[in-house]
mmCIF file of C-alpha atoms and ligand atoms in Angstrom:
data_model
loop_
_atom_site.group_PDB
_atom_site.id
_atom_site.type_symbol
_atom_site.label_atom_id
_atom_site.label_comp_id
_atom_site.label_asym_id
_atom_site.label_seq_id
_atom_site.Cartn_x
_atom_site.Cartn_y
_atom_site.Cartn_z
ATOM 1 C CA MET A 1 -0.049 0.067 0.280
ATOM 2 C CA ARG A 2 1.092 3.532 -0.367
ATOM 3 C CA PRO A 3 1.573 6.015 2.255
ATOM 4 C CA ASP A 4 -1.431 7.976 0.338
ATOM 5 C CA GLY A 5 -3.634 5.069 1.366
ATOM 6 C CA LEU A 6 -4.059 4.085 -2.063
ATOM 7 C CA PRO A 7 -3.042 0.288 -3.617
ATOM 8 C CA MET A 8 0.266 0.600 -5.373
ATOM 9 C CA THR A 9 -0.464 0.611 -9.231
ATOM 10 C CA ALA A 10 0.075 -2.205 -11.579
ATOM 11 C CA PRO A 11 -0.920 -2.088 -15.069
ATOM 12 C CA ALA A 12 -2.201 -5.280 -16.626
ATOM 13 C CA ALA A 13 -2.528 -6.362 -19.928
ATOM 14 C CA GLY A 14 -5.714 -6.389 -22.166
ATOM 15 C CA LEU A 15 -7.611 -3.552 -19.944
ATOM 16 C CA PRO A 16 -9.502 -0.650 -20.707
ATOM 17 C CA GLU A 17 -7.706 2.713 -19.493
ATOM 18 C CA ARG A 18 -10.952 4.187 -18.072
ATOM 19 C CA VAL A 19 -14.450 2.529 -16.643
ATOM 20 C CA THR A 20 -17.505 4.478 -16.021
ATOM 21 C CA ILE A 21 -18.827 3.631 -12.984
ATOM 22 C CA TYR A 22 -22.146 3.638 -12.532
ATOM 23 C CA GLU A 23 -23.619 4.047 -8.793
ATOM 24 C CA VAL A 24 -26.364 2.137 -8.305
ATOM 25 C CA GLY A 25 -26.433 2.493 -4.023
ATOM 26 C CA ALA A 26 -29.714 5.258 -3.761
ATOM 27 C CA ARG A 27 -31.791 2.879 -6.019
ATOM 28 C CA ASP A 28 -30.463 -0.599 -5.791
ATOM 29 C CA GLY A 29 -29.448 -0.234 -2.366
ATOM 30 C CA LEU A 30 -31.764 1.457 -0.623
ATOM 31 C CA GLN A 31 -34.471 -0.346 -2.249
ATOM 32 C CA ASN A 32 -33.821 -3.288 -0.087
ATOM 33 C CA GLU A 33 -33.388 -1.641 3.233
ATOM 34 C CA ALA A 34 -35.850 -2.899 5.762
ATOM 35 C CA THR A 35 -36.808 0.551 6.466
ATOM 36 C CA VAL A 36 -37.259 3.240 4.669
ATOM 37 C CA VAL A 37 -34.189 6.226 4.948
ATOM 38 C CA PRO A 38 -35.543 9.516 4.993
ATOM 39 C CA VAL A 39 -35.474 11.613 2.092
ATOM 40 C CA GLN A 40 -33.359 13.849 3.184
ATOM 41 C CA VAL A 41 -30.467 11.442 3.934
ATOM 42 C CA LYS A 42 -31.490 10.030 0.502
ATOM 43 C CA VAL A 43 -30.656 13.906 -0.686
ATOM 44 C CA GLU A 44 -27.590 14.317 1.358
ATOM 45 C CA PHE A 45 -25.822 10.938 0.072
ATOM 46 C CA LEU A 46 -26.502 11.684 -3.190
ATOM 47 C CA ALA A 47 -24.914 15.184 -3.101
ATOM 48 C CA ARG A 48 -21.795 13.146 -1.173
ATOM 49 C CA LEU A 49 -21.738 10.809 -3.986
ATOM 50 C CA ALA A 50 -21.352 13.444 -6.509
ATOM 51 C CA ALA A 51 -18.558 15.262 -4.366
ATOM 52 C CA ALA A 52 -16.733 11.586 -4.236
ATOM 53 C CA GLY A 53 -16.586 12.056 -7.741
ATOM 54 C CA LEU A 54 -19.284 10.073 -9.242
ATOM 55 C CA SER A 55 -20.872 10.825 -12.441
ATOM 56 C CA VAL A 56 -23.578 8.474 -12.904
ATOM 57 C CA LEU A 57 -25.867 8.536 -9.486
ATOM 58 C CA GLU A 58 -29.200 5.866 -9.980
ATOM 59 C CA ALA A 59 -30.995 8.162 -8.086
ATOM 60 C CA THR A 60 -34.489 6.110 -7.446
ATOM 61 C CA SER A 61 -37.244 4.660 -8.829
ATOM 62 C CA PHE A 62 -40.776 5.308 -10.441
ATOM 63 C CA VAL A 63 -42.063 1.689 -9.574
ATOM 64 C CA HIS A 64 -45.319 0.952 -7.829
ATOM 65 C CA PRO A 65 -45.130 2.575 -4.366
ATOM 66 C CA SER A 66 -46.749 -0.464 -2.841
ATOM 67 C CA TRP A 67 -44.218 -2.860 -4.483
ATOM 68 C CA VAL A 68 -41.165 -0.853 -3.274
ATOM 69 C CA PRO A 69 -42.143 1.197 -0.545
ATOM 70 C CA GLN A 70 -38.748 2.306 0.051
ATOM 71 C CA LEU A 71 -38.324 4.461 -2.950
ATOM 72 C CA ALA A 72 -42.282 5.573 -2.700
ATOM 73 C CA ASP A 73 -41.104 8.980 -1.789
ATOM 74 C CA ALA A 74 -38.847 9.507 -5.415
ATOM 75 C CA SER A 75 -41.066 12.365 -7.012
ATOM 76 C CA GLU A 76 -40.070 14.340 -3.474
ATOM 77 C CA LEU A 77 -36.607 12.834 -3.850
ATOM 78 C CA LEU A 78 -35.959 14.010 -7.145
ATOM 79 C CA GLY A 79 -37.923 17.621 -6.478
ATOM 80 C CA ARG A 80 -35.583 18.209 -3.471
ATOM 81 C CA LEU A 81 -32.197 16.927 -5.665
ATOM 82 C CA VAL A 82 -29.647 19.715 -5.839
ATOM 83 C CA ARG A 83 -28.112 18.116 -9.337
ATOM 84 C CA ALA A 84 -24.359 18.479 -9.073
ATOM 85 C CA GLU A 85 -22.510 19.602 -12.419
ATOM 86 C CA GLY A 86 -22.058 17.087 -15.092
ATOM 87 C CA VAL A 87 -23.694 13.944 -13.142
ATOM 88 C CA ASP A 88 -26.489 11.896 -14.452
ATOM 89 C CA TYR A 89 -29.268 10.698 -12.578
ATOM 90 C CA PRO A 90 -30.964 8.210 -14.299
ATOM 91 C CA VAL A 91 -34.297 6.374 -12.336
ATOM 92 C CA LEU A 92 -36.157 3.208 -13.045
ATOM 93 C CA VAL A 93 -39.199 3.029 -14.882
ATOM 94 C CA PRO A 94 -41.037 -0.049 -15.671
ATOM 95 C CA ASN A 95 -44.124 1.092 -17.192
ATOM 96 C CA GLU A 96 -45.860 4.248 -19.446
ATOM 97 C CA ARG A 97 -47.564 5.290 -15.271
ATOM 98 C CA GLY A 98 -43.843 5.341 -14.264
ATOM 99 C CA LEU A 99 -42.905 7.013 -16.765
ATOM 100 C CA ASP A 100 -45.386 10.005 -16.744
ATOM 101 C CA ARG A 101 -43.934 10.429 -12.895
ATOM 102 C CA ALA A 102 -40.611 10.510 -14.099
ATOM 103 C CA LEU A 103 -41.308 13.117 -16.932
ATOM 104 C CA ASP A 104 -43.177 15.218 -14.419
ATOM 105 C CA ALA A 105 -39.894 15.028 -12.269
ATOM 106 C CA GLY A 106 -38.085 16.423 -14.987
ATOM 107 C CA VAL A 107 -35.924 13.448 -16.079
ATOM 108 C CA GLU A 108 -33.427 12.856 -18.614
ATOM 109 C CA HIS A 109 -32.559 9.372 -18.394
ATOM 110 C CA ILE A 110 -33.809 6.231 -17.492
ATOM 111 C CA ALA A 111 -33.855 2.423 -16.901
ATOM 112 C CA ILE A 112 -36.366 -0.341 -18.119
ATOM 113 C CA PHE A 113 -35.339 -3.808 -16.307
ATOM 114 C CA ALA A 114 -36.277 -6.602 -17.918
ATOM 115 C CA SER A 115 -36.058 -10.303 -16.781
ATOM 116 C CA ALA A 116 -34.054 -13.316 -18.539
ATOM 117 C CA THR A 117 -36.515 -15.889 -16.948
ATOM 118 C CA GLU A 118 -40.410 -16.517 -17.461
ATOM 119 C CA THR A 119 -40.533 -16.939 -12.986
ATOM 120 C CA PHE A 120 -38.706 -13.677 -12.531
ATOM 121 C CA ALA A 121 -40.803 -11.530 -15.199
ATOM 122 C CA GLU A 122 -43.735 -12.458 -13.001
ATOM 123 C CA ARG A 123 -42.376 -12.438 -9.772
ATOM 124 C CA ASN A 124 -40.510 -8.641 -10.381
ATOM 125 C CA LEU A 125 -43.187 -7.063 -12.999
ATOM 126 C CA ASN A 126 -46.384 -9.052 -12.616
ATOM 127 C CA ARG A 127 -45.874 -10.029 -16.634
ATOM 128 C CA SER A 128 -44.930 -12.836 -18.663
ATOM 129 C CA LEU A 129 -41.690 -12.723 -20.189
ATOM 130 C CA ASP A 130 -43.205 -12.028 -23.474
ATOM 131 C CA SER A 131 -45.368 -9.480 -21.905
ATOM 132 C CA GLN A 132 -42.794 -7.739 -20.325
ATOM 133 C CA PHE A 133 -41.855 -6.147 -23.935
ATOM 134 C CA ALA A 134 -45.498 -5.196 -24.697
ATOM 135 C CA MET A 135 -45.097 -2.896 -21.302
ATOM 136 C CA PHE A 136 -41.759 -1.692 -21.939
ATOM 137 C CA SER A 137 -42.299 -0.808 -25.736
ATOM 138 C CA PRO A 138 -44.530 2.318 -25.681
ATOM 139 C CA VAL A 139 -42.019 3.578 -22.551
ATOM 140 C CA VAL A 140 -38.990 3.709 -24.687
ATOM 141 C CA ARG A 141 -40.994 4.807 -27.533
ATOM 142 C CA ARG A 142 -42.196 7.801 -25.736
ATOM 143 C CA ALA A 143 -39.194 8.809 -23.715
ATOM 144 C CA LEU A 144 -36.935 8.545 -26.939
ATOM 145 C CA GLY A 145 -39.613 10.755 -28.422
ATOM 146 C CA ALA A 146 -39.528 13.359 -25.356
ATOM 147 C CA GLY A 147 -35.545 12.830 -25.747
ATOM 148 C CA LEU A 148 -34.878 10.724 -23.278
ATOM 149 C CA ARG A 149 -31.741 7.753 -22.969
ATOM 150 C CA VAL A 150 -33.159 4.957 -21.877
ATOM 151 C CA ARG A 151 -30.862 2.149 -20.084
ATOM 152 C CA GLY A 152 -31.667 -1.441 -20.512
ATOM 153 C CA TYR A 153 -31.306 -4.163 -17.505
ATOM 154 C CA VAL A 154 -31.728 -7.697 -17.764
ATOM 155 C CA SER A 155 -32.102 -9.865 -14.347
ATOM 156 C CA MET A 156 -31.046 -13.397 -13.432
ATOM 157 C CA CYS A 157 -28.478 -13.727 -16.478
ATOM 158 C CA PHE A 158 -26.335 -15.789 -14.430
ATOM 159 C CA GLY A 159 -29.166 -18.263 -13.013
ATOM 160 C CA ASP A 160 -32.487 -17.859 -11.333
ATOM 161 C CA PRO A 161 -33.547 -18.897 -7.783
ATOM 162 C CA TRP A 162 -36.570 -20.382 -9.152
ATOM 163 C CA GLU A 163 -35.568 -22.128 -12.229
ATOM 164 C CA GLY A 164 -31.909 -22.811 -11.736
ATOM 165 C CA ALA A 165 -29.714 -22.599 -14.530
ATOM 166 C CA VAL A 166 -30.389 -19.778 -17.522
ATOM 167 C CA ALA A 167 -28.707 -20.333 -20.825
ATOM 168 C CA PRO A 168 -26.666 -17.037 -22.450
ATOM 169 C CA GLU A 169 -28.488 -17.336 -25.332
ATOM 170 C CA GLN A 170 -32.033 -16.702 -23.595
ATOM 171 C CA VAL A 171 -29.815 -13.934 -21.738
ATOM 172 C CA ALA A 172 -28.932 -12.461 -24.893
ATOM 173 C CA ALA A 173 -32.281 -13.013 -26.723
ATOM 174 C CA VAL A 174 -33.749 -10.668 -24.163
ATOM 175 C CA GLY A 175 -30.651 -8.379 -24.559
ATOM 176 C CA ARG A 176 -31.410 -7.972 -28.243
ATOM 177 C CA ARG A 177 -35.112 -7.362 -27.866
ATOM 178 C CA LEU A 178 -34.432 -4.236 -25.431
ATOM 179 C CA VAL A 179 -31.451 -2.784 -28.153
ATOM 180 C CA GLU A 180 -34.128 -3.356 -30.784
ATOM 181 C CA LEU A 181 -36.614 -1.380 -28.738
ATOM 182 C CA GLY A 182 -33.575 1.414 -28.541
ATOM 183 C CA CYS A 183 -32.055 1.191 -25.393
ATOM 184 C CA TRP A 184 -28.622 2.831 -25.864
ATOM 185 C CA GLN A 185 -26.887 0.962 -23.190
ATOM 186 C CA LEU A 186 -27.641 -2.992 -21.972
ATOM 187 C CA SER A 187 -27.364 -3.800 -18.136
ATOM 188 C CA LEU A 188 -26.464 -7.344 -17.417
ATOM 189 C CA GLY A 189 -27.345 -8.647 -14.159
ATOM 190 C CA ASP A 190 -26.189 -10.806 -11.870
ATOM 191 C CA THR A 191 -29.193 -10.607 -9.591
ATOM 192 C CA ILE A 192 -27.988 -12.903 -7.079
ATOM 193 C CA GLY A 193 -24.641 -13.051 -7.555
ATOM 194 C CA THR A 194 -23.937 -17.158 -8.949
ATOM 195 C CA GLY A 195 -22.022 -16.347 -11.622
ATOM 196 C CA THR A 196 -18.135 -16.952 -12.134
ATOM 197 C CA PRO A 197 -15.537 -15.302 -14.276
ATOM 198 C CA GLY A 198 -15.957 -18.349 -17.187
ATOM 199 C CA HIS A 199 -19.545 -17.806 -16.911
ATOM 200 C CA VAL A 200 -19.122 -13.887 -17.276
ATOM 201 C CA ASP A 201 -17.030 -14.641 -20.666
ATOM 202 C CA ALA A 202 -19.853 -16.947 -22.059
ATOM 203 C CA VAL A 203 -22.808 -14.440 -21.384
ATOM 204 C CA LEU A 204 -21.296 -11.415 -23.226
ATOM 205 C CA ASP A 205 -19.779 -13.472 -25.650
ATOM 206 C CA ALA A 206 -23.216 -14.684 -26.307
ATOM 207 C CA CYS A 207 -24.748 -11.215 -26.446
ATOM 208 C CA VAL A 208 -22.020 -10.034 -29.014
ATOM 209 C CA ALA A 209 -22.631 -13.180 -31.144
ATOM 210 C CA ALA A 210 -26.259 -11.661 -30.926
ATOM 211 C CA GLY A 211 -25.511 -8.699 -32.267
ATOM 212 C CA VAL A 212 -24.728 -6.470 -28.977
ATOM 213 C CA SER A 213 -21.659 -4.699 -29.296
ATOM 214 C CA SER A 214 -19.248 -5.011 -26.071
ATOM 215 C CA SER A 215 -19.381 -0.738 -25.906
ATOM 216 C CA ALA A 216 -23.084 -0.931 -25.549
ATOM 217 C CA LEU A 217 -22.808 -3.410 -22.625
ATOM 218 C CA ALA A 218 -22.349 -2.851 -19.276
ATOM 219 C CA VAL A 219 -22.348 -5.675 -16.133
ATOM 220 C CA HIS A 220 -24.086 -5.455 -12.717
ATOM 221 C CA PHE A 221 -23.027 -8.175 -9.861
ATOM 222 C CA HIS A 222 -24.171 -8.843 -6.772
ATOM 223 C CA ASP A 223 -21.773 -10.163 -4.527
ATOM 224 C CA THR A 224 -23.814 -12.875 -2.769
ATOM 225 C CA TYR A 225 -20.961 -15.496 -3.304
ATOM 226 C CA GLY A 226 -17.923 -12.906 -3.843
ATOM 227 C CA GLN A 227 -17.427 -13.368 -7.225
ATOM 228 C CA ALA A 228 -18.447 -9.655 -8.211
ATOM 229 C CA LEU A 229 -14.865 -8.255 -8.390
ATOM 230 C CA ALA A 230 -13.398 -11.417 -10.403
ATOM 231 C CA ASN A 231 -16.744 -11.390 -12.720
ATOM 232 C CA THR A 232 -16.131 -7.896 -13.239
ATOM 233 C CA LEU A 233 -12.460 -8.378 -14.032
ATOM 234 C CA ALA A 234 -13.412 -10.840 -16.366
ATOM 235 C CA ALA A 235 -16.037 -8.352 -17.828
ATOM 236 C CA LEU A 236 -13.286 -5.962 -18.568
ATOM 237 C CA ARG A 237 -10.319 -8.164 -20.389
ATOM 238 C CA ARG A 238 -13.386 -8.456 -23.028
ATOM 239 C CA GLY A 239 -14.179 -4.398 -23.078
ATOM 240 C CA VAL A 240 -16.699 -3.956 -20.924
ATOM 241 C CA THR A 241 -15.723 -0.312 -19.804
ATOM 242 C CA THR A 242 -19.198 0.670 -17.772
ATOM 243 C CA VAL A 243 -19.461 -1.236 -13.973
ATOM 244 C CA ASP A 244 -22.749 -1.025 -11.958
ATOM 245 C CA ALA A 245 -21.766 -0.958 -8.077
ATOM 246 C CA SER A 246 -23.250 0.308 -5.005
ATOM 247 C CA ALA A 247 -21.299 2.728 -1.960
ATOM 248 C CA GLY A 248 -20.675 0.353 0.709
ATOM 249 C CA GLY A 249 -22.150 -2.636 -1.162
ATOM 250 C CA LEU A 250 -25.194 -1.923 0.140
ATOM 251 C CA GLY A 251 -28.311 -3.530 -2.242
ATOM 252 C CA GLY A 252 -30.249 -6.570 -3.484
ATOM 253 C CA CYS A 253 -33.983 -7.101 -4.933
ATOM 254 C CA PRO A 254 -37.036 -7.182 -2.720
ATOM 255 C CA TYR A 255 -38.328 -9.789 -5.199
ATOM 256 C CA ALA A 256 -35.285 -12.123 -5.199
ATOM 257 C CA GLU A 257 -34.755 -13.198 -1.697
ATOM 258 C CA SER A 258 -30.800 -14.459 -2.037
ATOM 259 C CA ALA A 259 -30.217 -11.195 -3.859
ATOM 260 C CA THR A 260 -27.595 -9.411 -1.531
ATOM 261 C CA GLY A 261 -25.568 -5.942 -1.384
ATOM 262 C CA ASN A 262 -24.070 -5.069 -5.342
ATOM 263 C CA LEU A 263 -20.492 -5.174 -5.766
ATOM 264 C CA ALA A 264 -19.231 -2.548 -3.874
ATOM 265 C CA THR A 265 -18.110 0.692 -4.888
ATOM 266 C CA GLU A 266 -15.018 1.152 -2.789
ATOM 267 C CA ASP A 267 -13.901 -2.545 -3.633
ATOM 268 C CA LEU A 268 -14.345 -1.569 -7.331
ATOM 269 C CA VAL A 269 -12.525 1.315 -6.927
ATOM 270 C CA TRP A 270 -9.401 -0.508 -4.932
ATOM 271 C CA MET A 271 -9.168 -2.663 -7.695
ATOM 272 C CA LEU A 272 -9.339 -0.011 -10.553
ATOM 273 C CA ASP A 273 -6.636 2.009 -8.820
ATOM 274 C CA GLY A 274 -4.376 -0.778 -8.374
ATOM 275 C CA LEU A 275 -4.909 -1.835 -12.335
ATOM 276 C CA GLY A 276 -3.907 2.054 -13.021
ATOM 277 C CA ILE A 277 -7.495 2.446 -14.367
ATOM 278 C CA GLY A 278 -8.867 5.845 -15.057
ATOM 279 C CA HIS A 279 -12.548 6.583 -12.852
ATOM 280 C CA GLY A 280 -12.504 9.870 -11.399
ATOM 281 C CA VAL A 281 -13.690 8.993 -7.574
ATOM 282 C CA ASN A 282 -11.814 10.022 -4.560
ATOM 283 C CA LEU A 283 -11.770 6.743 -2.681
ATOM 284 C CA GLU A 284 -11.132 8.434 0.872
ATOM 285 C CA GLU A 285 -14.472 10.658 0.118
ATOM 286 C CA LEU A 286 -16.716 7.806 -0.608
ATOM 287 C CA ALA A 287 -15.692 5.437 2.394
ATOM 288 C CA GLY A 288 -16.480 8.237 4.081
ATOM 289 C CA THR A 289 -19.640 8.589 2.913
ATOM 290 C CA SER A 290 -20.367 4.774 2.927
ATOM 291 C CA ALA A 291 -19.162 5.197 6.925
ATOM 292 C CA TRP A 292 -21.816 7.652 7.307
ATOM 293 C CA MET A 293 -24.460 5.849 5.440
ATOM 294 C CA ALA A 294 -24.105 3.095 7.414
ATOM 295 C CA GLU A 295 -23.960 4.995 10.590
ATOM 296 C CA ARG A 296 -27.534 6.389 9.280
ATOM 297 C CA LEU A 297 -28.979 2.781 8.461
ATOM 298 C CA GLY A 298 -26.994 1.510 11.995
ATOM 299 C CA ARG A 299 -25.025 -1.580 11.004
ATOM 300 C CA PRO A 300 -21.386 -1.782 9.059
ATOM 301 C CA SER A 301 -20.814 -1.879 5.903
ATOM 302 C CA PRO A 302 -20.039 -5.161 3.701
ATOM 303 C CA SER A 303 -17.200 -3.502 2.101
ATOM 304 C CA ARG A 304 -13.673 -5.275 3.328
ATOM 305 C CA VAL A 305 -12.607 -2.030 1.818
ATOM 306 C CA VAL A 306 -14.806 0.634 3.705
ATOM 307 C CA ARG A 307 -13.851 -1.868 6.802
ATOM 308 C CA ALA A 308 -9.981 -1.733 5.736
ATOM 309 C CA LEU A 309 -9.926 1.996 5.352
ATOM 310 C CA ARG A 310 -12.676 3.067 8.499
ATOM 311 C CA GLY A 311 -12.329 0.350 11.323
HETATM 312 P P1 LIG B 401 -49.268 -4.311 -11.383
HETATM 313 O O1 LIG B 401 -49.850 -4.846 -10.673
HETATM 314 O O2 LIG B 401 -49.117 -5.204 -12.805
HETATM 315 O O3 LIG B 401 -49.658 -2.422 -12.251
HETATM 316 O O4 LIG B 401 -47.524 -3.940 -11.258
HETATM 317 P P2 LIG B 401 -50.939 -2.347 -13.369
HETATM 318 O O5 LIG B 401 -50.490 -2.110 -14.469
HETATM 319 O O6 LIG B 401 -52.101 -3.648 -13.301
HETATM 320 O O7 LIG B 401 -51.452 -1.218 -12.541
HETATM 321 C C1 LIG B 401 -52.328 -1.259 -11.051
HETATM 322 C C2 LIG B 401 -52.258 -0.013 -10.581
HETATM 323 O O8 LIG B 401 -50.982 0.293 -10.278
HETATM 324 C C3 LIG B 401 -52.772 1.192 -10.873
HETATM 325 O O9 LIG B 401 -53.443 1.930 -10.721
HETATM 326 C C4 LIG B 401 -52.091 1.737 -11.986
HETATM 327 O O10 LIG B 401 -52.115 2.712 -12.091
HETATM 328 C C5 LIG B 401 -50.822 1.782 -10.539
HETATM 329 P P3 LIG B 401 -55.253 1.957 -10.284
HETATM 330 O O11 LIG B 401 -55.280 2.152 -11.856
HETATM 331 O O12 LIG B 401 -55.809 0.147 -9.876
HETATM 332 O O13 LIG B 401 -55.754 3.077 -9.279
HETATM 333 N N1 LIG B 401 -49.317 1.910 -11.063
HETATM 334 C C6 LIG B 401 -48.425 2.662 -10.602
HETATM 335 N N2 LIG B 401 -48.873 3.823 -9.950
HETATM 336 C C7 LIG B 401 -47.420 4.461 -9.420
HETATM 337 N N3 LIG B 401 -46.357 4.086 -10.286
HETATM 338 C C8 LIG B 401 -46.301 3.204 -11.273
HETATM 339 C C9 LIG B 401 -47.237 2.460 -11.159
HETATM 340 N N4 LIG B 401 -47.744 1.077 -12.196
HETATM 341 C C10 LIG B 401 -48.882 0.895 -11.887
HETATM 342 N N5 LIG B 401 -45.073 2.632 -11.928
HETATM 343 C C11 LIG B 401 -45.584 -3.014 -12.035
HETATM 344 C C12 LIG B 401 -46.737 -3.847 -12.655
HETATM 345 C C13 LIG B 401 -44.589 -2.532 -13.103
HETATM 346 C C14 LIG B 401 -45.971 -1.634 -11.475
HETATM 347 C C15 LIG B 401 -44.928 -3.450 -10.586
HETATM 348 O O14 LIG B 401 -44.730 -4.934 -10.986
HETATM 349 C C16 LIG B 401 -43.565 -3.289 -10.093
HETATM 350 O O15 LIG B 401 -43.564 -2.103 -9.578
HETATM 351 N N6 LIG B 401 -42.215 -4.044 -9.986
HETATM 352 C C17 LIG B 401 -41.210 -3.110 -9.711
HETATM 353 C C18 LIG B 401 -40.563 -4.329 -8.853
HETATM 354 C C19 LIG B 401 -39.389 -3.547 -8.598
HETATM 355 O O16 LIG B 401 -39.082 -2.551 -8.319
HETATM 356 N N7 LIG B 401 -38.445 -4.670 -8.112
HETATM 357 C C20 LIG B 401 -36.931 -4.150 -8.084
HETATM 358 C C21 LIG B 401 -36.078 -3.513 -9.010
HETATM 359 S S1 LIG B 401 -35.285 -4.704 -10.489
HETATM 360 C C22 LIG B 401 -34.105 -5.238 -9.679
HETATM 361 O O17 LIG B 401 -33.680 -4.531 -8.457
HETATM 362 C C23 LIG B 401 -33.090 -5.546 -10.582
HETATM 363 C C24 LIG B 401 -32.245 -4.808 -11.057
HETATM 364 O O18 LIG B 401 -31.104 -4.454 -9.674
HETATM 365 C C25 LIG B 401 -31.124 -5.416 -11.802
HETATM 366 C C26 LIG B 401 -30.456 -6.822 -11.318
HETATM 367 O O19 LIG B 401 -30.032 -6.916 -10.176
HETATM 368 O O20 LIG B 401 -30.328 -7.870 -11.630
HETATM 369 C C27 LIG B 401 -32.298 -3.726 -12.035
HETATM 370 MG MG1 LIG B 402 -29.483 -5.020 -8.849
#
């Protein structure tokens, strides 16, 4: 370790020069908390994340408030948000009602979220695998017409707690349909964290074989089995340059019980710093923010790097 508290830099071959960190702590993290975090704490959390240098902050979700009460304050949150210069604040939107609410709140970037499996489409969206697209189609058409950007998530890309194994070709087929609808980026979700690096190669290769360019792919790893960082390195070696992560490792999915927190942003930043890959984040400030949030939530951060830096 260096005297400034950062890792020694030792670049490795075959990796990108820069990575965009797509921070999901305020959405994926807080949607899974047992209690509803006060809106003013969320506003401060987002302000601190922006001050730490994160340039993409997924802020909240315009889903049905009784499905995810933790984010029922989405409109109020965006009303109070002090938008930092140069920071993108995407939000989740499942359907036209959600889009109406997001447009009223002045968003510029939304994310729709599809399932790669039948069972999770039903559990998470109350739709069949096929009918989820009928729900998304007018959302994307109207959002693009209003000048918004639309990201697409695919969940259960590396296994499903009800259906077991999920074929990479099935993931790629769902992803391809999202790109055909008009999504500019596709985030591949390991919702329950069961993937391993070779599996990441297989899913990314299937997406590229289905016609999705690797520059349009992002990865979204939950760290349930401790594989998120290894999986991220595998994805970087395959040319992916956008990585989803959540500050302090907050996270999960209320409709997939075996899902735990996302890859912790601090753990990602430590690895990127060690590899000499640019990302723009100040690790000390970020870890301070996660420690501050952990105090508000009343339990320590699961991030190994936050624990190492903050004791
Ligand atoms: P539904 O019950 O089928 O909805 O839920 P509906 O279309 O039948 O509408 C029923 C009523 O709800 C109507 O009101 C609608 O207006 C209202 P009524 O006419 O009866 O008075 N309604 C809404 N109200 C406010 N906002 C809305 C909205 N939509 C309908 N957006 C629905 C379908 C999609 C809404 C529901 O299933 C839902 O909200 N699901 C969201 C679940 C969720 O948020 N899961 C977590 C996010 S996904 C995730 O975490 C994975 C990810 O991180 C990637 C990974 O890890 O893999 C992204
Ligand atoms: Mg997630």
